């Protein structure tokens, strides 16, 4: 007899969360545990990212946001920052064509000002090439900090008020949402963080108001489809109430 398929997508009525966001943490500790340089952990982290994008598409997730470089990560040694920038360049150069072929739409959130011009161009190229794709939307949080994003939103909103496009007396939470970096993207249903840390580290503070959080003990380079399915299964056990009394299980 054939073995039963126990994978998540084989379950009846499987409906994945629409938007999963991941804090990809623990590359350095993964490497240190193996006596390897931190850079090797980051390289293996890119491989985990490839697996995850593929798995997210296969599982029918519509939006996948990944935290790849935070505003605060500039405080790391220049050599490590340089390695992370080099990895981003390589990722776009090596993987963009395949992402495009797989109908993935790439979006970038974060501060573009102050990035080196070649990185800025690569990010624009990734967004431009994949703009009309209709499969998974991959949102890369790069040079991203949530407080900085909210500050940018306030500036843009202020410009709109000055131009007479928005009446300041009508500003509410939805208005603010419309001025964030990716205003059309729904809030994340599920936020996953690897490496055991239980904090947001300035990620999606506004958008996570009603997200479910799953913290996994594994380091990011070990992340794969099975880990993503574990996080989704945990999410499906949660009851989402959104402040009301009617429980909605994660779906
Ligand atoms: C995540 O791994 C990658 C980035 C933050 C860019 P870390 O580099 O934070 O690895 P740890 O947390 O030091 O193990
Ligand atoms: C968060 O991880 C940023 C990314 C995953 C890109 P960090 O490793 O920078 O977070 P802290 O410093 O442990 O809070
Ligand atoms: Mg870390």
GROMACS .gro file of C-alpha atoms and ligand atoms in nm:
model
  280
    1UNK     CA    1   0.000   0.000   0.000
    2UNK     CA    2   0.128   0.346  -0.081
    3UNK     CA    3   0.227   0.553   0.219
    4UNK     CA    4  -0.029   0.816   0.316
    5UNK     CA    5   0.074   1.169   0.219
    6UNK     CA    6   0.076   1.355   0.549
    7UNK     CA    7   0.206   1.681   0.411
    8UNK     CA    8   0.000   1.988   0.475
    9UNK     CA    9  -0.103   2.049   0.116
   10UNK     CA   10  -0.240   1.693   0.096
   11UNK     CA   11  -0.493   1.767   0.370
   12UNK     CA   12  -0.851   1.816   0.257
   13UNK     CA   13  -0.973   2.175   0.229
   14UNK     CA   14  -0.623   2.313   0.279
   15UNK     CA   15  -0.630   2.687   0.272
   16UNK     CA   16  -0.296   2.849   0.337
   17UNK     CA   17  -0.261   3.184   0.513
   18UNK     CA   18  -0.278   3.453   0.249
   19UNK     CA   19   0.027   3.642   0.373
   20UNK     CA   20   0.322   3.490   0.559
   21UNK     CA   21   0.607   3.711   0.680
   22UNK     CA   22   0.939   3.569   0.797
   23UNK     CA   23   1.215   3.710   1.015
   24UNK     CA   24   1.504   3.504   0.880
   25UNK     CA   25   1.725   3.490   1.188
   26UNK     CA   26   2.013   3.279   1.314
   27UNK     CA   27   2.255   3.264   1.020
   28UNK     CA   28   2.548   3.367   1.239
   29UNK     CA   29   2.470   3.116   1.514
   30UNK     CA   30   2.419   2.840   1.257
   31UNK     CA   31   2.770   2.909   1.125
   32UNK     CA   32   2.930   2.948   1.470
   33UNK     CA   33   2.789   2.612   1.579
   34UNK     CA   34   2.980   2.457   1.289
   35UNK     CA   35   3.302   2.653   1.330
   36UNK     CA   36   3.230   2.840   1.006
   37UNK     CA   37   3.248   3.213   0.933
   38UNK     CA   38   2.922   3.408   0.968
   39UNK     CA   39   2.932   3.476   0.593
   40UNK     CA   40   2.886   3.103   0.530
   41UNK     CA   41   2.570   3.115   0.741
   42UNK     CA   42   2.441   3.399   0.525
   43UNK     CA   43   2.522   3.207   0.205
   44UNK     CA   44   2.335   2.903   0.333
   45UNK     CA   45   2.056   3.138   0.433
   46UNK     CA   46   2.011   3.233   0.067
   47UNK     CA   47   1.965   2.863  -0.016
   48UNK     CA   48   1.698   2.840   0.255
   49UNK     CA   49   1.531   3.143   0.100
   50UNK     CA   50   1.518   2.974  -0.242
   51UNK     CA   51   1.356   2.664  -0.087
   52UNK     CA   52   1.109   2.880   0.102
   53UNK     CA   53   0.999   3.083  -0.200
   54UNK     CA   54   0.942   2.759  -0.392
   55UNK     CA   55   0.749   2.601  -0.103
   56UNK     CA   56   0.537   2.913  -0.050
   57UNK     CA   57   0.434   2.905  -0.415
   58UNK     CA   58   0.355   2.534  -0.400
   59UNK     CA   59   0.146   2.580  -0.084
   60UNK     CA   60  -0.060   2.852  -0.247
   61UNK     CA   61   0.055   3.140  -0.026
   62UNK     CA   62  -0.016   3.466  -0.208
   63UNK     CA   63   0.222   3.702  -0.027
   64UNK     CA   64   0.555   3.616   0.130
   65UNK     CA   65   0.746   3.893   0.307
   66UNK     CA   66   1.106   3.831   0.409
   67UNK     CA   67   1.315   4.046   0.642
   68UNK     CA   68   1.651   4.050   0.468
   69UNK     CA   69   1.831   4.357   0.605
   70UNK     CA   70   1.718   4.591   0.880
   71UNK     CA   71   1.790   4.959   0.925
   72UNK     CA   72   1.973   4.857   1.242
   73UNK     CA   73   2.189   4.596   1.063
   74UNK     CA   74   2.413   4.880   0.937
   75UNK     CA   75   2.564   4.875   1.288
   76UNK     CA   76   2.733   4.542   1.214
   77UNK     CA   77   3.102   4.533   1.114
   78UNK     CA   78   3.158   4.681   0.766
   79UNK     CA   79   3.289   4.347   0.640
   80UNK     CA   80   2.963   4.169   0.729
   81UNK     CA   81   2.750   4.448   0.583
   82UNK     CA   82   2.959   4.419   0.265
   83UNK     CA   83   2.898   4.043   0.251
   84UNK     CA   84   2.524   4.090   0.294
   85UNK     CA   85   2.517   4.351   0.014
   86UNK     CA   86   2.719   4.120  -0.210
   87UNK     CA   87   2.472   3.837  -0.141
   88UNK     CA   88   2.178   4.059  -0.235
   89UNK     CA   89   2.350   4.156  -0.562
   90UNK     CA   90   2.421   3.790  -0.637
   91UNK     CA   91   2.068   3.684  -0.545
   92UNK     CA   92   1.911   3.934  -0.785
   93UNK     CA   93   2.157   3.852  -1.064
   94UNK     CA   94   2.128   3.473  -1.027
   95UNK     CA   95   1.766   3.426  -0.927
   96UNK     CA   96   1.567   3.705  -1.084
   97UNK     CA   97   1.522   3.530  -1.419
   98UNK     CA   98   1.397   3.214  -1.250
   99UNK     CA   99   1.163   3.404  -1.018
  100UNK     CA  100   1.024   3.581  -1.324
  101UNK     CA  101   0.985   3.252  -1.513
  102UNK     CA  102   0.791   3.120  -1.212
  103UNK     CA  103   0.552   3.415  -1.231
  104UNK     CA  104   0.676   3.561  -0.898
  105UNK     CA  105   0.618   3.931  -0.848
  106UNK     CA  106   0.897   4.098  -0.652
  107UNK     CA  107   0.827   4.402  -0.434
  108UNK     CA  108   1.070   4.588  -0.212
  109UNK     CA  109   0.987   4.770   0.111
  110UNK     CA  110   1.232   4.983   0.305
  111UNK     CA  111   1.432   5.301   0.260
  112UNK     CA  112   1.583   5.339  -0.088
  113UNK     CA  113   1.758   5.670  -0.020
  114UNK     CA  114   2.123   5.628   0.070
  115UNK     CA  115   2.166   5.282  -0.084
  116UNK     CA  116   2.453   5.248  -0.328
  117UNK     CA  117   2.330   5.325  -0.677
  118UNK     CA  118   2.393   4.976  -0.820
  119UNK     CA  119   2.183   4.817  -0.543
  120UNK     CA  120   1.909   5.073  -0.605
  121UNK     CA  121   1.913   4.985  -0.977
  122UNK     CA  122   1.898   4.609  -0.908
  123UNK     CA  123   1.599   4.653  -0.679
  124UNK     CA  124   1.423   4.860  -0.945
  125UNK     CA  125   1.507   4.600  -1.208
  126UNK     CA  126   1.361   4.320  -0.994
  127UNK     CA  127   1.039   4.512  -0.939
  128UNK     CA  128   1.015   4.634  -1.298
  129UNK     CA  129   1.075   4.298  -1.465
  130UNK     CA  130   0.819   4.115  -1.250
  131UNK     CA  131   0.557   4.390  -1.221
  132UNK     CA  132   0.286   4.213  -1.422
  133UNK     CA  133   0.340   3.867  -1.274
  134UNK     CA  134   0.039   3.708  -1.111
  135UNK     CA  135   0.183   3.427  -0.895
  136UNK     CA  136   0.339   3.460  -0.550
  137UNK     CA  137   0.421   3.817  -0.445
  138UNK     CA  138   0.763   3.816  -0.278
  139UNK     CA  139   0.807   4.127  -0.065
  140UNK     CA  140   1.169   4.186   0.027
  141UNK     CA  141   1.214   4.405   0.335
  142UNK     CA  142   1.553   4.555   0.262
  143UNK     CA  143   1.707   4.845   0.453
  144UNK     CA  144   1.377   4.818   0.636
  145UNK     CA  145   1.267   4.938   0.978
  146UNK     CA  146   0.901   4.963   1.071
  147UNK     CA  147   0.931   5.286   1.266
  148UNK     CA  148   1.111   5.444   0.971
  149UNK     CA  149   0.837   5.315   0.737
  150UNK     CA  150   0.571   5.475   0.957
  151UNK     CA  151   0.770   5.801   0.958
  152UNK     CA  152   0.784   5.787   0.574
  153UNK     CA  153   0.409   5.730   0.566
  154UNK     CA  154   0.353   6.037   0.783
  155UNK     CA  155   0.571   6.247   0.550
  156UNK     CA  156   0.382   6.126   0.240
  157UNK     CA  157   0.051   6.185   0.411
  158UNK     CA  158   0.162   6.534   0.506
  159UNK     CA  159   0.251   6.603   0.140
  160UNK     CA  160  -0.094   6.480   0.034
  161UNK     CA  161  -0.259   6.708   0.290
  162UNK     CA  162  -0.049   7.004   0.171
  163UNK     CA  163  -0.157   6.936  -0.189
  164UNK     CA  164  -0.519   6.922  -0.082
  165UNK     CA  165  -0.554   6.552  -0.175
  166UNK     CA  166  -0.638   6.446   0.182
  167UNK     CA  167  -0.849   6.636   0.434
  168UNK     CA  168  -0.649   6.619   0.760
  169UNK     CA  169  -0.965   6.606   0.971
  170UNK     CA  170  -1.060   6.273   0.811
  171UNK     CA  171  -0.730   6.091   0.880
  172UNK     CA  172  -0.784   5.752   1.044
  173UNK     CA  173  -0.589   5.424   1.067
  174UNK     CA  174  -0.689   5.322   0.712
  175UNK     CA  175  -0.559   5.652   0.579
  176UNK     CA  176  -0.219   5.589   0.740
  177UNK     CA  177  -0.212   5.234   0.594
  178UNK     CA  178  -0.255   5.381   0.246
  179UNK     CA  179   0.077   5.567   0.276
  180UNK     CA  180   0.294   5.272   0.387
  181UNK     CA  181   0.556   5.128   0.149
  182UNK     CA  182   0.328   4.857   0.001
  183UNK     CA  183  -0.022   4.987   0.075
  184UNK     CA  184  -0.205   4.734  -0.143
  185UNK     CA  185  -0.057   4.430   0.033
  186UNK     CA  186  -0.285   4.280   0.301
  187UNK     CA  187  -0.152   4.258   0.658
  188UNK     CA  188   0.043   3.940   0.737
  189UNK     CA  189  -0.171   3.661   0.881
  190UNK     CA  190   0.132   3.478   1.014
  191UNK     CA  191   0.475   3.604   1.120
  192UNK     CA  192   0.743   3.340   1.164
  193UNK     CA  193   1.078   3.401   1.332
  194UNK     CA  194   1.354   3.144   1.335
  195UNK     CA  195   1.642   3.103   1.583
  196UNK     CA  196   1.430   3.111   1.898
  197UNK     CA  197   1.429   3.488   1.950
  198UNK     CA  198   1.085   3.617   2.042
  199UNK     CA  199   1.081   3.976   1.927
  200UNK     CA  200   0.992   4.180   1.619
  201UNK     CA  201   1.318   4.376   1.590
  202UNK     CA  202   1.141   4.668   1.418
  203UNK     CA  203   0.963   4.452   1.157
  204UNK     CA  204   0.609   4.537   1.032
  205UNK     CA  205   0.498   4.706   1.356
  206UNK     CA  206   0.190   4.864   1.199
  207UNK     CA  207   0.084   4.568   0.986
  208UNK     CA  208   0.122   4.304   1.261
  209UNK     CA  209  -0.160   4.438   1.483
  210UNK     CA  210  -0.354   4.109   1.445
  211UNK     CA  211  -0.091   3.875   1.304
  212UNK     CA  212  -0.030   3.536   1.461
  213UNK     CA  213   0.330   3.476   1.574
  214UNK     CA  214   0.515   3.148   1.548
  215UNK     CA  215   0.869   3.126   1.685
  216UNK     CA  216   1.074   2.830   1.569
  217UNK     CA  217   1.387   2.704   1.747
  218UNK     CA  218   1.577   2.627   1.425
  219UNK     CA  219   1.823   2.864   1.261
  220UNK     CA  220   1.736   3.012   0.925
  221UNK     CA  221   1.982   2.807   0.710
  222UNK     CA  222   1.795   2.492   0.824
  223UNK     CA  223   1.454   2.626   0.721
  224UNK     CA  224   1.269   2.431   0.456
  225UNK     CA  225   0.921   2.337   0.340
  226UNK     CA  226   0.866   2.110   0.641
  227UNK     CA  227   0.946   2.400   0.878
  228UNK     CA  228   0.707   2.626   0.689
  229UNK     CA  229   0.436   2.361   0.714
  230UNK     CA  230   0.502   2.327   1.089
  231UNK     CA  231   0.449   2.702   1.130
  232UNK     CA  232   0.130   2.692   0.923
  233UNK     CA  233  -0.008   2.397   1.120
  234UNK     CA  234   0.052   2.590   1.443
  235UNK     CA  235  -0.119   2.894   1.288
  236UNK     CA  236  -0.422   2.686   1.198
  237UNK     CA  237  -0.463   2.585   1.563
  238UNK     CA  238  -0.494   2.948   1.667
  239UNK     CA  239  -0.825   3.123   1.712
  240UNK     CA  240  -0.825   3.469   1.559
  241UNK     CA  241  -1.081   3.698   1.719
  242UNK     CA  242  -0.984   4.047   1.600
  243UNK     CA  243  -1.127   4.189   1.922
  244UNK     CA  244  -1.467   4.028   1.873
  245UNK     CA  245  -1.620   3.717   2.026
  246UNK     CA  246  -1.641   3.499   1.720
  247UNK     CA  247  -1.332   3.284   1.680
  248UNK     CA  248  -1.193   3.234   1.333
  249UNK     CA  249  -0.939   2.958   1.304
  250UNK     CA  250  -0.633   3.048   1.104
  251UNK     CA  251  -0.682   2.973   0.739
  252LIG     C1  252   1.994   3.677   1.006
  252LIG     O1  253   2.093   3.610   1.074
  252LIG     C2  254   2.046   3.759   0.889
  252LIG     C3  255   2.042   3.905   0.911
  252LIG     C4  256   2.000   3.965   1.019
  252LIG     C5  257   2.088   3.988   0.801
  252LIG     P1  258   2.187   3.684   1.178
  252LIG     O2  259   2.305   3.740   1.105
  252LIG     O3  260   2.114   3.782   1.260
  252LIG     O4  261   2.235   3.561   1.269
  252LIG     P2  262   2.248   3.560   1.427
  252LIG     O5  263   2.119   3.610   1.483
  252LIG     O6  264   2.364   3.649   1.461
  252LIG     O7  265   2.274   3.418   1.460
  253LIG     C1  266   1.630   4.093   1.244
  253LIG     O1  267   1.731   4.013   1.292
  253LIG     C2  268   1.665   4.146   1.108
  253LIG     C3  269   1.668   4.047   0.999
  253LIG     C4  270   1.635   3.922   1.009
  253LIG     C5  271   1.707   4.100   0.870
  253LIG     P1  272   1.848   4.070   1.385
  253LIG     O2  273   1.940   3.957   1.410
  253LIG     O3  274   1.905   4.192   1.325
  253LIG     O4  275   1.768   4.111   1.517
  253LIG     P2  276   1.819   4.132   1.667
  253LIG     O5  277   1.937   4.225   1.660
  253LIG     O6  278   1.858   3.998   1.720
  253LIG     O7  279   1.701   4.188   1.738
  254LIG    MG1  280   2.013   3.775   1.435
   0.00000   0.00000   0.00000
